[in-house]
Coordinates of C-alpha atoms in Angstrom, one line a residue:
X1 CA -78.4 -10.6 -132.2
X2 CA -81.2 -12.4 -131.2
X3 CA -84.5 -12.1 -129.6
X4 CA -86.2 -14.3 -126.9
X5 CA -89.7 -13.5 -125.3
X6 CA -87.7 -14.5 -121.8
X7 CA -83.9 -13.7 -120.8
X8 CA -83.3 -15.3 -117.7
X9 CA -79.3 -14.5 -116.2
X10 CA -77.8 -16.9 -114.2
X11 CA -78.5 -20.5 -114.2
X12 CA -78.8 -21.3 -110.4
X13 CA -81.7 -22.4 -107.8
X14 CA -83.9 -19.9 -109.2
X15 CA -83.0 -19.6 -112.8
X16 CA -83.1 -23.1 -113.6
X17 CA -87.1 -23.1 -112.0
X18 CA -88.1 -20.4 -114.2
X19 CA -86.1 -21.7 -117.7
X20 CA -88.6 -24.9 -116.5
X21 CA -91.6 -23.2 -116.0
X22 CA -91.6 -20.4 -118.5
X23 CA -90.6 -22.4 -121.2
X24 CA -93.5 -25.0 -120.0
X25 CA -95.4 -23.2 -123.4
X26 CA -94.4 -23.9 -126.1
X27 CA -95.1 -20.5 -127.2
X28 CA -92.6 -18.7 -124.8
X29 CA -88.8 -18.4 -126.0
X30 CA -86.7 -18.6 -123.9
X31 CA -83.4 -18.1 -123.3
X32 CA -81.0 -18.9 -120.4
X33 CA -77.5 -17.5 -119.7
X34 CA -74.7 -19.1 -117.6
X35 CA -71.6 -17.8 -116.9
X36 CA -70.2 -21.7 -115.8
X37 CA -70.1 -25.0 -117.7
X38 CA -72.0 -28.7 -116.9
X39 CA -72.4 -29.8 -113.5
X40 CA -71.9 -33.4 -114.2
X41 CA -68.9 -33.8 -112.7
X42 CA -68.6 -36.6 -110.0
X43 CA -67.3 -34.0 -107.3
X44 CA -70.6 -32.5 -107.9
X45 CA -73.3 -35.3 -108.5
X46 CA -71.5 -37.2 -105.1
X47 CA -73.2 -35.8 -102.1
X48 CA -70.1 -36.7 -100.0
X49 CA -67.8 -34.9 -102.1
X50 CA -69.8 -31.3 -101.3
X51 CA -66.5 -29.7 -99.9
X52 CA -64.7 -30.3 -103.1
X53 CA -66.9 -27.9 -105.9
X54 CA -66.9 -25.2 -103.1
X55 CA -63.6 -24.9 -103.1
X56 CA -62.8 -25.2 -106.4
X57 CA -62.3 -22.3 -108.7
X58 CA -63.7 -23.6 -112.0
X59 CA -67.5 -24.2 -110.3
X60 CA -67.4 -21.4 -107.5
X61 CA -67.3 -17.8 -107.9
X62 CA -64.4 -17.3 -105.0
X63 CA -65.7 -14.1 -103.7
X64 CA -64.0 -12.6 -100.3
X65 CA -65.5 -9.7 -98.0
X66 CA -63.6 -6.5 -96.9
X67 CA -61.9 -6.7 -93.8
X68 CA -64.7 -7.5 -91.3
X69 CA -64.1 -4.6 -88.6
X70 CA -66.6 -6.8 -86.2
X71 CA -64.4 -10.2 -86.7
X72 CA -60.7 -8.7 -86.1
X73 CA -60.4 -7.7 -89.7
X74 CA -60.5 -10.9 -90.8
X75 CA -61.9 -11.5 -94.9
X76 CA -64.5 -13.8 -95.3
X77 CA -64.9 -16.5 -97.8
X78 CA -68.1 -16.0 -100.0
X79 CA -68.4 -19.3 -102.5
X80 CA -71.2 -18.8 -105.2
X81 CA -71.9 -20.9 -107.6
X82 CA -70.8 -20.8 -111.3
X83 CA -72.1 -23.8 -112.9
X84 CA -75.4 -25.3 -114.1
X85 CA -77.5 -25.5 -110.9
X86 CA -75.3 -22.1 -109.5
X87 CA -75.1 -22.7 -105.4
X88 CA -77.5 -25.6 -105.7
X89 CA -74.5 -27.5 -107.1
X90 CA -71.4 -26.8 -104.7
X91 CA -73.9 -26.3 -101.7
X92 CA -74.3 -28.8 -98.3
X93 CA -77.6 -29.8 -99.9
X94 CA -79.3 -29.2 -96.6
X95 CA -82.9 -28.7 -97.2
X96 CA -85.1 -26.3 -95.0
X97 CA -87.8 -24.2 -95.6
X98 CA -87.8 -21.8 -92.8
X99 CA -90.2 -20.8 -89.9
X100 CA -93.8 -20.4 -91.0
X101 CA -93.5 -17.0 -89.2
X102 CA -90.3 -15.7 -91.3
X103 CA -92.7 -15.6 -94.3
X104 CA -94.8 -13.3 -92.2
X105 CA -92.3 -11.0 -91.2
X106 CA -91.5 -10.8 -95.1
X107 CA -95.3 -9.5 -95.1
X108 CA -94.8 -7.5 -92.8
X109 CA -92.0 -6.3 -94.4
X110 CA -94.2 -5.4 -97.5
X111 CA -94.0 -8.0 -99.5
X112 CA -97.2 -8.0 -99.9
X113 CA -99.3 -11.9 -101.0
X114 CA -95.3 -13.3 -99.4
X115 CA -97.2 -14.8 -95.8
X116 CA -96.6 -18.5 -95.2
X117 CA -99.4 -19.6 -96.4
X118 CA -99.4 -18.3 -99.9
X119 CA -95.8 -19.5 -100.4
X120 CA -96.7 -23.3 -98.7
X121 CA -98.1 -24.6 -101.9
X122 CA -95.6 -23.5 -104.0
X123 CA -92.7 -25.5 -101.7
X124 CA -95.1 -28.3 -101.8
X125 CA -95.0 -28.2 -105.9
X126 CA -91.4 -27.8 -105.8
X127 CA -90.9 -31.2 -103.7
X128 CA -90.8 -34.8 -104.0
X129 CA -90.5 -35.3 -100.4
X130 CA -89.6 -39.1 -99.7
X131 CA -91.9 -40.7 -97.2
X132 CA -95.0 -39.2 -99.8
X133 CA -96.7 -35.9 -99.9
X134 CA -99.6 -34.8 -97.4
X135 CA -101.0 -31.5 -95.6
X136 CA -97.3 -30.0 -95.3
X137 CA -95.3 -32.4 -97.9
X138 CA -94.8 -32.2 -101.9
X139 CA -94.9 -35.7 -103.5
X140 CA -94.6 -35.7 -106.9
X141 CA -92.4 -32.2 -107.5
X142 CA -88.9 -32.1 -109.2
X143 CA -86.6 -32.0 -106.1
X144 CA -85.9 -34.6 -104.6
X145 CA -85.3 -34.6 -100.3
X146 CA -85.0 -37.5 -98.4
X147 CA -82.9 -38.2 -95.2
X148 CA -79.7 -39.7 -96.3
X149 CA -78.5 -43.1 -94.7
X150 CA -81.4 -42.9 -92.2
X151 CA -78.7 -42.0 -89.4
X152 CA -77.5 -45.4 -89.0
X153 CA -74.8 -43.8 -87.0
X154 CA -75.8 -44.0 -83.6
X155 CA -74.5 -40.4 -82.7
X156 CA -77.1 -38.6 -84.9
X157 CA -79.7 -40.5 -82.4
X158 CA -77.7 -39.3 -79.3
X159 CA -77.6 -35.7 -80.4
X160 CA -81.7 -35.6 -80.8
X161 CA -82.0 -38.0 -77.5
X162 CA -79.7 -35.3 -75.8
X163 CA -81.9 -32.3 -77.0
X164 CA -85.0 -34.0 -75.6
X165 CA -83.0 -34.7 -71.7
X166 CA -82.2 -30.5 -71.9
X167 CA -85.7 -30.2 -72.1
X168 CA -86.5 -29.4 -75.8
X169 CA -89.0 -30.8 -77.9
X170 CA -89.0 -33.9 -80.7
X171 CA -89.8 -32.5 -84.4
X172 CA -89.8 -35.5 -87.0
X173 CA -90.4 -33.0 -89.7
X174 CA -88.8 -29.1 -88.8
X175 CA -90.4 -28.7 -92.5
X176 CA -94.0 -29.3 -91.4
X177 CA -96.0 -27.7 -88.8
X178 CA -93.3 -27.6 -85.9
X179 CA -89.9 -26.5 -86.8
X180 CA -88.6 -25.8 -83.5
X181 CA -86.8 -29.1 -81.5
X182 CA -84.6 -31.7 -82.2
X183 CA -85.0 -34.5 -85.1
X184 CA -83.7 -35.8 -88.3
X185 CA -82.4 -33.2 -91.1
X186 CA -83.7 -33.1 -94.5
X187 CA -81.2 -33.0 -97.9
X188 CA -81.6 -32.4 -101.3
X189 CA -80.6 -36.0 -102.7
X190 CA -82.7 -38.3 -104.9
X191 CA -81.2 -42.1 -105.9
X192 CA -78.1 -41.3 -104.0
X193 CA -77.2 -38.8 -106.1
X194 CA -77.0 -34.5 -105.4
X195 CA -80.4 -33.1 -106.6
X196 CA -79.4 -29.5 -107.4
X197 CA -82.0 -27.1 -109.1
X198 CA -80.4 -28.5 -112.6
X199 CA -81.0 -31.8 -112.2
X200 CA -84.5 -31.2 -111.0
X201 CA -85.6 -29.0 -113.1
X202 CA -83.1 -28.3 -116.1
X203 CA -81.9 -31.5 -117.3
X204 CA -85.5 -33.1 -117.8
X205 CA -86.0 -30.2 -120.4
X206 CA -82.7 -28.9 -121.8
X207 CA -84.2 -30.6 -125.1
X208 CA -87.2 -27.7 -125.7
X209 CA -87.3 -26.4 -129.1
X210 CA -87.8 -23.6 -127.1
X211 CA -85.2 -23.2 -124.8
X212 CA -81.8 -22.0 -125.4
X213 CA -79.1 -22.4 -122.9
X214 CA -75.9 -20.7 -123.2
X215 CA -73.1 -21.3 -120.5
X216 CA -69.8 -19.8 -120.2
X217 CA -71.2 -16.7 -120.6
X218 CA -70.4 -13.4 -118.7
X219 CA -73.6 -11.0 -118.9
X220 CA -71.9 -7.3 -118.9
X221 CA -74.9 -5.1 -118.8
X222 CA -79.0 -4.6 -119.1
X223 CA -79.6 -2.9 -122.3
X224 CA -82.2 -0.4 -121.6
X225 CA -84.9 1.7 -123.8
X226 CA -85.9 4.6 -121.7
X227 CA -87.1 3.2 -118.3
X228 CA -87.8 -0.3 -120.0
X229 CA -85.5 -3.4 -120.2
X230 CA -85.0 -4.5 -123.9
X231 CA -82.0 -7.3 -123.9
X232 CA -78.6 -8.0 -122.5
X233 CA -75.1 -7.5 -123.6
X234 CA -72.7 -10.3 -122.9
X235 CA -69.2 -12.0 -123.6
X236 CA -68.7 -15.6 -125.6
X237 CA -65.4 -16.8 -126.7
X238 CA -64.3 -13.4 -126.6
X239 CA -67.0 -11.8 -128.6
X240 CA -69.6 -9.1 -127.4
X241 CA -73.0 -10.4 -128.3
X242 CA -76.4 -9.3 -127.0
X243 CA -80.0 -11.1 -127.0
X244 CA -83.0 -8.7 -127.3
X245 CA -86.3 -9.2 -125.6
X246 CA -90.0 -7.7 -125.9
X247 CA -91.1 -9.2 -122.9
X248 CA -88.8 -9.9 -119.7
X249 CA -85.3 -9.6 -118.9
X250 CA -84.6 -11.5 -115.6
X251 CA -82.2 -11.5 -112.9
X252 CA -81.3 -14.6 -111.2
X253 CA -77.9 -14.4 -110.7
X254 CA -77.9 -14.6 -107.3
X255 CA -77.5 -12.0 -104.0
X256 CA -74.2 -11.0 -105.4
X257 CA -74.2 -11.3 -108.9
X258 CA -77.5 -9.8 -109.4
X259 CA -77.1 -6.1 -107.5
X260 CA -73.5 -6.5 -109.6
X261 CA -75.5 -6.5 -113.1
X262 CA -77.7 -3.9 -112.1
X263 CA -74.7 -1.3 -110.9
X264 CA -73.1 -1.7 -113.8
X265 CA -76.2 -1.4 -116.4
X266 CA -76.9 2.1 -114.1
X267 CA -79.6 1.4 -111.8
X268 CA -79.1 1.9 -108.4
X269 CA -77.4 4.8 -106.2
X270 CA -76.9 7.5 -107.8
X271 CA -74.1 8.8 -106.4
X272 CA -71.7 5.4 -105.8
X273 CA -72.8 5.0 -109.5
X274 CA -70.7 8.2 -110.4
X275 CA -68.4 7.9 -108.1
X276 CA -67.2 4.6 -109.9
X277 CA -67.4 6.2 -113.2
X278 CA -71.4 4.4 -114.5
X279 CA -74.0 6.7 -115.8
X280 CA -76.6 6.5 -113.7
X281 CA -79.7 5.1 -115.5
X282 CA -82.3 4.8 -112.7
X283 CA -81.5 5.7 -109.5
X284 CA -82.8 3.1 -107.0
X285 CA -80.4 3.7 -103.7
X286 CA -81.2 -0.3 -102.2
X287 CA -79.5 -2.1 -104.8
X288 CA -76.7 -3.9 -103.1
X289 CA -78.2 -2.9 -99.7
X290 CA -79.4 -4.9 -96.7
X291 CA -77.4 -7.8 -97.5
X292 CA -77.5 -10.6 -94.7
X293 CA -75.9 -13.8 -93.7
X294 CA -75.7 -16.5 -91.4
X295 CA -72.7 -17.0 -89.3
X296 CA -71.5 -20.9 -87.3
X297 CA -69.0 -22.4 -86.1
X298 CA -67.9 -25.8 -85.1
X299 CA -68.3 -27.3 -81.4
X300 CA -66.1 -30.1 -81.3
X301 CA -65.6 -33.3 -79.0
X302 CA -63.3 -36.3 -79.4
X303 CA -65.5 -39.2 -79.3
X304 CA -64.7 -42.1 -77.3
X305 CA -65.3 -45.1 -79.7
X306 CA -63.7 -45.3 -83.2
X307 CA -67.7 -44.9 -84.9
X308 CA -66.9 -41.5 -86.5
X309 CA -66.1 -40.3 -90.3
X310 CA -63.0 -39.8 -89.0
X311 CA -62.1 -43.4 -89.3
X312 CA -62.8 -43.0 -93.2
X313 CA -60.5 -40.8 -93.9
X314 CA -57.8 -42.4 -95.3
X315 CA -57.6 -42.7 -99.7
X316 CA -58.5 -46.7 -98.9
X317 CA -61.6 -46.2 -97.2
X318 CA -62.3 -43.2 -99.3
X319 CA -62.1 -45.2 -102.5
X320 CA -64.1 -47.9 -100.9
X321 CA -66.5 -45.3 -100.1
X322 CA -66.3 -43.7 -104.0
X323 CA -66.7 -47.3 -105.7
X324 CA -69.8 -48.0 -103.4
X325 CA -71.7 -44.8 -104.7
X326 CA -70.6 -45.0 -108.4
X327 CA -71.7 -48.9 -108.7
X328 CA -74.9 -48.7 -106.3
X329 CA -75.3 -45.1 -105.3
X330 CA -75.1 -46.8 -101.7
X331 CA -73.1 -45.9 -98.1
X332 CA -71.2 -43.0 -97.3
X333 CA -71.3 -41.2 -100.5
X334 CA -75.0 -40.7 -100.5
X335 CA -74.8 -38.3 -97.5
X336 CA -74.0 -35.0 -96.6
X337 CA -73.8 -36.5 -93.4
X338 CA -75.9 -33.8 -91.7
X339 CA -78.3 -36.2 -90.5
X340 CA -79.9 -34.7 -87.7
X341 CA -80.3 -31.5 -86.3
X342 CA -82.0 -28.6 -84.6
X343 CA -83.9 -25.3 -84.1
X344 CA -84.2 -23.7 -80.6
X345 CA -84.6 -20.0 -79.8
X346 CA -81.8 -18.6 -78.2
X347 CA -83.6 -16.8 -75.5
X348 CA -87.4 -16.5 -73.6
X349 CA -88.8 -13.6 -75.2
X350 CA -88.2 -14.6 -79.5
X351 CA -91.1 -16.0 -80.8
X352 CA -89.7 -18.5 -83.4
X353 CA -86.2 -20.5 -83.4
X354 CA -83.1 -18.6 -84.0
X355 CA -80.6 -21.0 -83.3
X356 CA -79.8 -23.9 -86.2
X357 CA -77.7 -26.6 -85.7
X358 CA -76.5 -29.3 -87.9
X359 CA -74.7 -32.3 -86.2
X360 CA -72.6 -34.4 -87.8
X361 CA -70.5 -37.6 -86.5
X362 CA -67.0 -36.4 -87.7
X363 CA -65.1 -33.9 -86.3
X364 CA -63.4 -32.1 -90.1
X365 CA -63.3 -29.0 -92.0
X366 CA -65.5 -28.2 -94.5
X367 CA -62.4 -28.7 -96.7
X368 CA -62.3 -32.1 -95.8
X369 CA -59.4 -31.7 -93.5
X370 CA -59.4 -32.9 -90.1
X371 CA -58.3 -30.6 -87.0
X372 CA -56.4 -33.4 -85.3
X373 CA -55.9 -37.4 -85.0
X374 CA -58.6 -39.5 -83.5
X375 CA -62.4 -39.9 -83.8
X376 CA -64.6 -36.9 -83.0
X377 CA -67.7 -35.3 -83.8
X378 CA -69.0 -31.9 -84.3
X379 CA -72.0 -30.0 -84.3
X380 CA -72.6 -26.4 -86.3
X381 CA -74.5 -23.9 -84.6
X382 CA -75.5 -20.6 -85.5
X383 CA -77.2 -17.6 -84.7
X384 CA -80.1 -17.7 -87.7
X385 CA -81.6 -14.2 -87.8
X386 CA -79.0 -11.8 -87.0
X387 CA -79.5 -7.5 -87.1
X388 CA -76.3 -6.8 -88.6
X389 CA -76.3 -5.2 -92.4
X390 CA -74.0 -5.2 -95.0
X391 CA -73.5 -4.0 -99.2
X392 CA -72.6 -5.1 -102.5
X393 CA -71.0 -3.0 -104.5
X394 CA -69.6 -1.9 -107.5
X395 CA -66.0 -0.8 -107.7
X396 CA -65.5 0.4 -111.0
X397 CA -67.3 0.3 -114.3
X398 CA -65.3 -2.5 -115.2
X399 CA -68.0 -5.3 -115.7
X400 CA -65.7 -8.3 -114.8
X401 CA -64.5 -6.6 -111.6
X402 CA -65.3 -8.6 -108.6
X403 CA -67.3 -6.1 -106.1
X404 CA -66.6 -5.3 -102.8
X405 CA -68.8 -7.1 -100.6
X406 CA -68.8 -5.8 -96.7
X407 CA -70.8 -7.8 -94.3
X408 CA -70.3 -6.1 -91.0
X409 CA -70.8 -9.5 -89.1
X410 CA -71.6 -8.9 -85.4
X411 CA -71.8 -5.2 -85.6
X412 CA -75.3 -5.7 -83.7
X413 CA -75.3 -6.4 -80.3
X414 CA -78.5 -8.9 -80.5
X415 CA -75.7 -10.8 -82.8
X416 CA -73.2 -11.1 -80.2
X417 CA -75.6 -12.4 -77.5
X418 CA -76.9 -15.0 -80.0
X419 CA -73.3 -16.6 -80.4
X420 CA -73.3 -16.5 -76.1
X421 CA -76.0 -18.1 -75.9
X422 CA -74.9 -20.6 -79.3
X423 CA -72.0 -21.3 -76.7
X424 CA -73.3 -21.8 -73.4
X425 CA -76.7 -23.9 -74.6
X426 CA -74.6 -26.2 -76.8
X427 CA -72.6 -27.1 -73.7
X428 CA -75.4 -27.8 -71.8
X429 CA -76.9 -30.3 -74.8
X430 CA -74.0 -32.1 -75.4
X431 CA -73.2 -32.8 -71.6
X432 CA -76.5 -34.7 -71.6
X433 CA -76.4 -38.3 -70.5
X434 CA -77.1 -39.3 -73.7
X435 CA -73.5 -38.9 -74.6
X436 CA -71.6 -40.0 -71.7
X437 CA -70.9 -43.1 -74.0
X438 CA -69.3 -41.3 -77.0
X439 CA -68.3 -37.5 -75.7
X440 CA -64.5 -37.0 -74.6
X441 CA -62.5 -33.8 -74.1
X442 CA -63.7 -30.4 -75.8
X443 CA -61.4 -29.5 -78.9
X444 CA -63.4 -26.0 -79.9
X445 CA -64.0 -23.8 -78.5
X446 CA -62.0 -25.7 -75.4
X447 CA -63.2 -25.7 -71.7
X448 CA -61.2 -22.7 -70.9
X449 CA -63.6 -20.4 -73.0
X450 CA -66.7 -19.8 -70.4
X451 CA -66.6 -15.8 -69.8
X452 CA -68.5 -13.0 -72.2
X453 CA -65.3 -11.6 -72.9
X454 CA -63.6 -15.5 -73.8
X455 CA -67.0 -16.6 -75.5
X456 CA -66.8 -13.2 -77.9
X457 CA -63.1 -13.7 -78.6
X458 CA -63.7 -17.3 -79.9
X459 CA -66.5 -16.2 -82.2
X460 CA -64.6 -13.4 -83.3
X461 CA -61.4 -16.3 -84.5
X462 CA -63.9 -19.0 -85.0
X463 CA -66.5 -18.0 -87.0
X464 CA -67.5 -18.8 -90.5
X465 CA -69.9 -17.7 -93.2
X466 CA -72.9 -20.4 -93.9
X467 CA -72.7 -19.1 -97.2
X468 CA -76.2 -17.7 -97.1
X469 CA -75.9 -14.3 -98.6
X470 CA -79.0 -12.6 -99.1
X471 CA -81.8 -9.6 -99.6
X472 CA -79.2 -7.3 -101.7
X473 CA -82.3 -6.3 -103.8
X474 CA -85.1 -6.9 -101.2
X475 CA -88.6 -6.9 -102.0
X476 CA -91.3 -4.6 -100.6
X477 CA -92.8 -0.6 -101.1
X478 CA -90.3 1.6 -98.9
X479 CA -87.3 3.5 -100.4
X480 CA -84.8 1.1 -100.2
X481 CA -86.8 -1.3 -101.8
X482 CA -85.2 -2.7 -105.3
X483 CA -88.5 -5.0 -106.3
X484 CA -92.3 -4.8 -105.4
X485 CA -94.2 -7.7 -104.3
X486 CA -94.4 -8.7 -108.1
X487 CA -90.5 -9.3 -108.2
X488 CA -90.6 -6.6 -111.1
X489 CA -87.6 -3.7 -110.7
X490 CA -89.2 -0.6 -109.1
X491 CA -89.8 2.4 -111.6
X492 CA -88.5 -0.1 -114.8
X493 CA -90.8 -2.3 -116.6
X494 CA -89.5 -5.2 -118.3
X495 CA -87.0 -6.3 -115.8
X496 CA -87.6 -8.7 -112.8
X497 CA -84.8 -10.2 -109.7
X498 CA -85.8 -13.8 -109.0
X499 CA -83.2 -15.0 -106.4
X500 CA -82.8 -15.1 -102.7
X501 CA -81.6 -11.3 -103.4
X502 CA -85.2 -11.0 -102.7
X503 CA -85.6 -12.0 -99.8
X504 CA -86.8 -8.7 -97.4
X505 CA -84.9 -10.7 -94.3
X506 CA -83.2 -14.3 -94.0
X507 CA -85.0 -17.2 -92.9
X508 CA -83.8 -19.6 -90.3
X509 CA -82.5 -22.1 -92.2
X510 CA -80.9 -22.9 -95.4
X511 CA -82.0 -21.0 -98.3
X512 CA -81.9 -23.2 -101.1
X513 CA -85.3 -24.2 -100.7
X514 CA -87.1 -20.7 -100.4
X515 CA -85.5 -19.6 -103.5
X516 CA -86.7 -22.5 -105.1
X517 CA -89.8 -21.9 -103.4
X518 CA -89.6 -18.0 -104.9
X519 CA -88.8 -18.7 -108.3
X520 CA -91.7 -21.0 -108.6
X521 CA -94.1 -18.6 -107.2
X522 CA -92.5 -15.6 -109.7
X523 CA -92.9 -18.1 -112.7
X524 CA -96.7 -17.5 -112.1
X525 CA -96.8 -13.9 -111.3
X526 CA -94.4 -13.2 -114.8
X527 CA -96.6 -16.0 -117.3
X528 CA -99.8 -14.3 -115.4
X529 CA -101.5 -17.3 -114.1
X530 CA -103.0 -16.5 -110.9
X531 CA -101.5 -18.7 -107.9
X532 CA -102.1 -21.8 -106.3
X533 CA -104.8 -21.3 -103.7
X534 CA -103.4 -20.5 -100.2
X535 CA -103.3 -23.4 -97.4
X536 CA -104.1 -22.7 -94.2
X537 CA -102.7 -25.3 -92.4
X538 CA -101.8 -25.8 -88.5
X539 CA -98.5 -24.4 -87.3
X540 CA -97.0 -25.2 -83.9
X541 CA -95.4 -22.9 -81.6
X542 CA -94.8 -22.5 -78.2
X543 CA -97.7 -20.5 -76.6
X544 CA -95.3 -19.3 -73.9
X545 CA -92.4 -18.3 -75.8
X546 CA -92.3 -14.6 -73.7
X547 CA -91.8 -16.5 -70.9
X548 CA -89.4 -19.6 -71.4
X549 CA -86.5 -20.2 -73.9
X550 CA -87.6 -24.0 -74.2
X551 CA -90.7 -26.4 -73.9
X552 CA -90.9 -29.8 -74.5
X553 CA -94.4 -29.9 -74.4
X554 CA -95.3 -28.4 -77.6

């Protein structure tokens, strides 16, 4: 047994930031629990390879929902990390902050001090943004984000060309003041290389005296005093250890890992704590609660001209492709190849962009399989701030017991007229003229799918997770509340959440870089320094969004 002034569990986005910034004094012990091994692996540190680690047992939790009654039953692959870096290391490495006014709703939520502009200069410590840091930018922060191969294919142009012709506006930076239009799309990649939370932040300190990391680790429960948070008990090399703390235990383990651990140590709802045989400890009925997710799907066309990914295929051009990046970290392999995109809202009437896309010139899997023979190109589009809520949880008192995990995916209505619309305006962008040169016949959803009733089938087939799972263990001052504004547990002292488990709703966008942004705004509230001076800054919107679904005039 050993004790630690800081026990932080789960070594992902967020629990790499804090093991950085609490362990910044040399003071602080600190130690930092992983249930996976390195990330250095090629498959991970390749940007191109990002379909491999996903998939991939030994660096992915492979978590699967119930039957989702809203999606004809089907289960639903739920990837989460389990390595150094957590999802920051098997993710797309797509990097987007969010709407200024998604911050506002978590405010309004009662996350009280969460409003865009107290969480600005805390995205702008976390980033080394590429072009330089200014008003909106980071320049000198750990992560890396740049814009991949500056779309030197000519189809990322067409797609943001096309936007502009349906009448949308031009962003060149969705992560500055205007996020809604069409433009280039940001990714976590520095020196051609995948710039997860890890190599940001971990690897430049793994060496502290004063920080202990431990992977392969499986945390089994929050050892408690009373109402207070004194250590953890875990498994290593098939031992039973546990680490004591007189400070802080805390939770990063992610939006399905975390409202796990705290089941199983007893806090949360009372009665589907007894139910599956776990003493209740503290009842707090949100844990597991609220959870949210983005849905997308692919809309495919073959492509006229042999200019796509799809030409690369092949294990010769792949190897020419792998040599390239390992001797130069140049071409292909320094891409996600989401290299431009957009946000639009899906309707007149919403305020802020609902709708993400991320366009790609390859029509493929995110396996890395392709759906037929020939060149093609996709885009993924999504419905970004959906109404539907699902759980986590618990389904025995058997720590190691993978939870059940229920989405309910389209049970809102709202959701299923976001996916029309995803439909219908997608059409109408990529029959622009700014395609006639490239865009062929329809492969998905196919021409024939036009009506409510054929649009809602599709989506019901077609539709993935974004792997975005999120707000299990939101933050705010009702009931079904798990944290306060503070991150700390409600009714416990000594233990915090720091992940996207947070989060009081889902942003639109990716969430790797708001739970970076959170964990580096909760490594000040725990250490007690008081936070970086709010920015108010300008933020562009359309000023007659209740009237019209699209300007591009803003």
């Amino acid at each position: 047994m050993s004790s630690y002034d800081y026990i932080i569990v789960g070594a992902g986005s967020a629990g790499c930031v804090l093991a950085n910034r609490l362990s910044e004094d040399p003071n602080n012990s600190v130690l930092l629990l992983e249930t996976g091994g390195s990330d250095k692996s090629i498959f991970i540190q390749m940007p191109t390879a990002l379909s491999i680690p996903m998939n991939t047992d030994k660096y992915a939790w492979q978590f699967h929902s119930e039957p989702e009654p809203y999606l004809d039953n089907r289960e639903m692959h739920c990837p989460r990390g389990k390595v150094l870096g957590g999802s920051s290391s098997i993710n797309g490495m797509v990097y987007v902050r969010g709407h200024a006014e998604d911050f506002e709703e978590w405010e309004a939520c009662g996350a009280k001090g969460w409003g865009y502009q107290k969480c600005l200069p805390y995205f702008k410590r976390a980033e080394s943004w590429y072009l330089g840091g200014d008003t909106h930018r980071g320049g000198s922060g750990p992560l890396g984000v740049n814009n991949g191969n500056e779309m030197q294919n000519p189809l990322y142009r067409a797609f943001i060309k096309a936007g502009e012709q349906a009448g949308y506006p031009i962003t060149n930076d969705y992560n500055a003041a205007q996020q809604e239009g069409f433009g280039p799309m940001h990714m976590t990649v520095k020196g051609g290389k995948r710039c997860s939370a890890a190599r940001a932040y971990l690897d430049p300190v793994k060496d502290r005296d004063n920080l202990t990391i431990l992977t392969h680790v499986r945390v089994h429960k929050i050892l408690m005093d009373g109402k207070r948070a004194v250590g953890v008990s875990y498994r290593k090399d098939g031992n039973m250890h546990e680490a004591r703390t007189d400070n802080n235990v805390i939770l990063s383990a992610g939006s399905i890992g975390s409202p796990q651990l705290l089941q199983h140590s007893g806090i949360g709802d009372a009665e589907h704590l007894k139910s599956v045989g776990i003493e209740c400890v503290h009842n707090l009925p949100g844990v597991g609660e609220n959870l949210q997710d983005h849905l997308e799907f692919y809309f495919q066309y073959r492509c006229k001209k042999p200019i796509t990914i799809n030409g690369k295929l092949d294990w010769f051009s792949k190897g020419i492709i792998g040599a390239k990046w390992f001797f130069f970290k140049k071409g292909l392999g320094t891409t996600n190849h989401f290299e431009s995109c957009a946000f639009i809202r899906s309707k007149a009437g919403v305020k802020w962009p609902d709708m993400q896309y991320h366009f790609m010139p390859a029509a493929i899997r995110y396996d890395g399989k392709s759906a037929f023979d020939g060149h093609g190109f996709q885009v993924h589009v999504g419905h970004n701030k959906p109404k539907s809520r699902g759980f986590v949880k618990v389904q025995s008192a058997d720590p190691e017991q993978a939870p059940k995990i229920q989405f309910n995916y389209l049970k809102a209505q709202e959701d299923i007229e976001g996916f029309r619309a995803c439909v219908r305006l997608t059409r109408e962008i990529i029959d622009q003229s700014a395609f006639d040169e490239y865009r062929d016949s329809e492969i998905q959803p196919g021409e024939e799918v036009k009506t409510d009733e054929e649009i809602d089938a599709f989506v019901r087939k077609a539709v993935e997770s974004a792997y975005h799972p999120s707000c299990t263990c939101k933050m705010g001052e009702d009931e079904m509340a798990v944290v306060d504004s503070q991150t700390r547990v409600r009714g416990l002292e000594g233990l915090h959440v720091v992940d996207s488990s947070i989060f009081p709703t889902i942003p639109n966008g990716n969430l790797n870089g708001p739970t970076i942004m959170v964990a580096e705004k909760a490594a000040d509230m725990i250490l007690g320094n008081p936070p970086l001076p709010e920015e108010d800054v300008p933020v562009i919107e359309d000023s007659n969004w209740e009237s019209q679904q699209r300007s591009n005039q803003l």
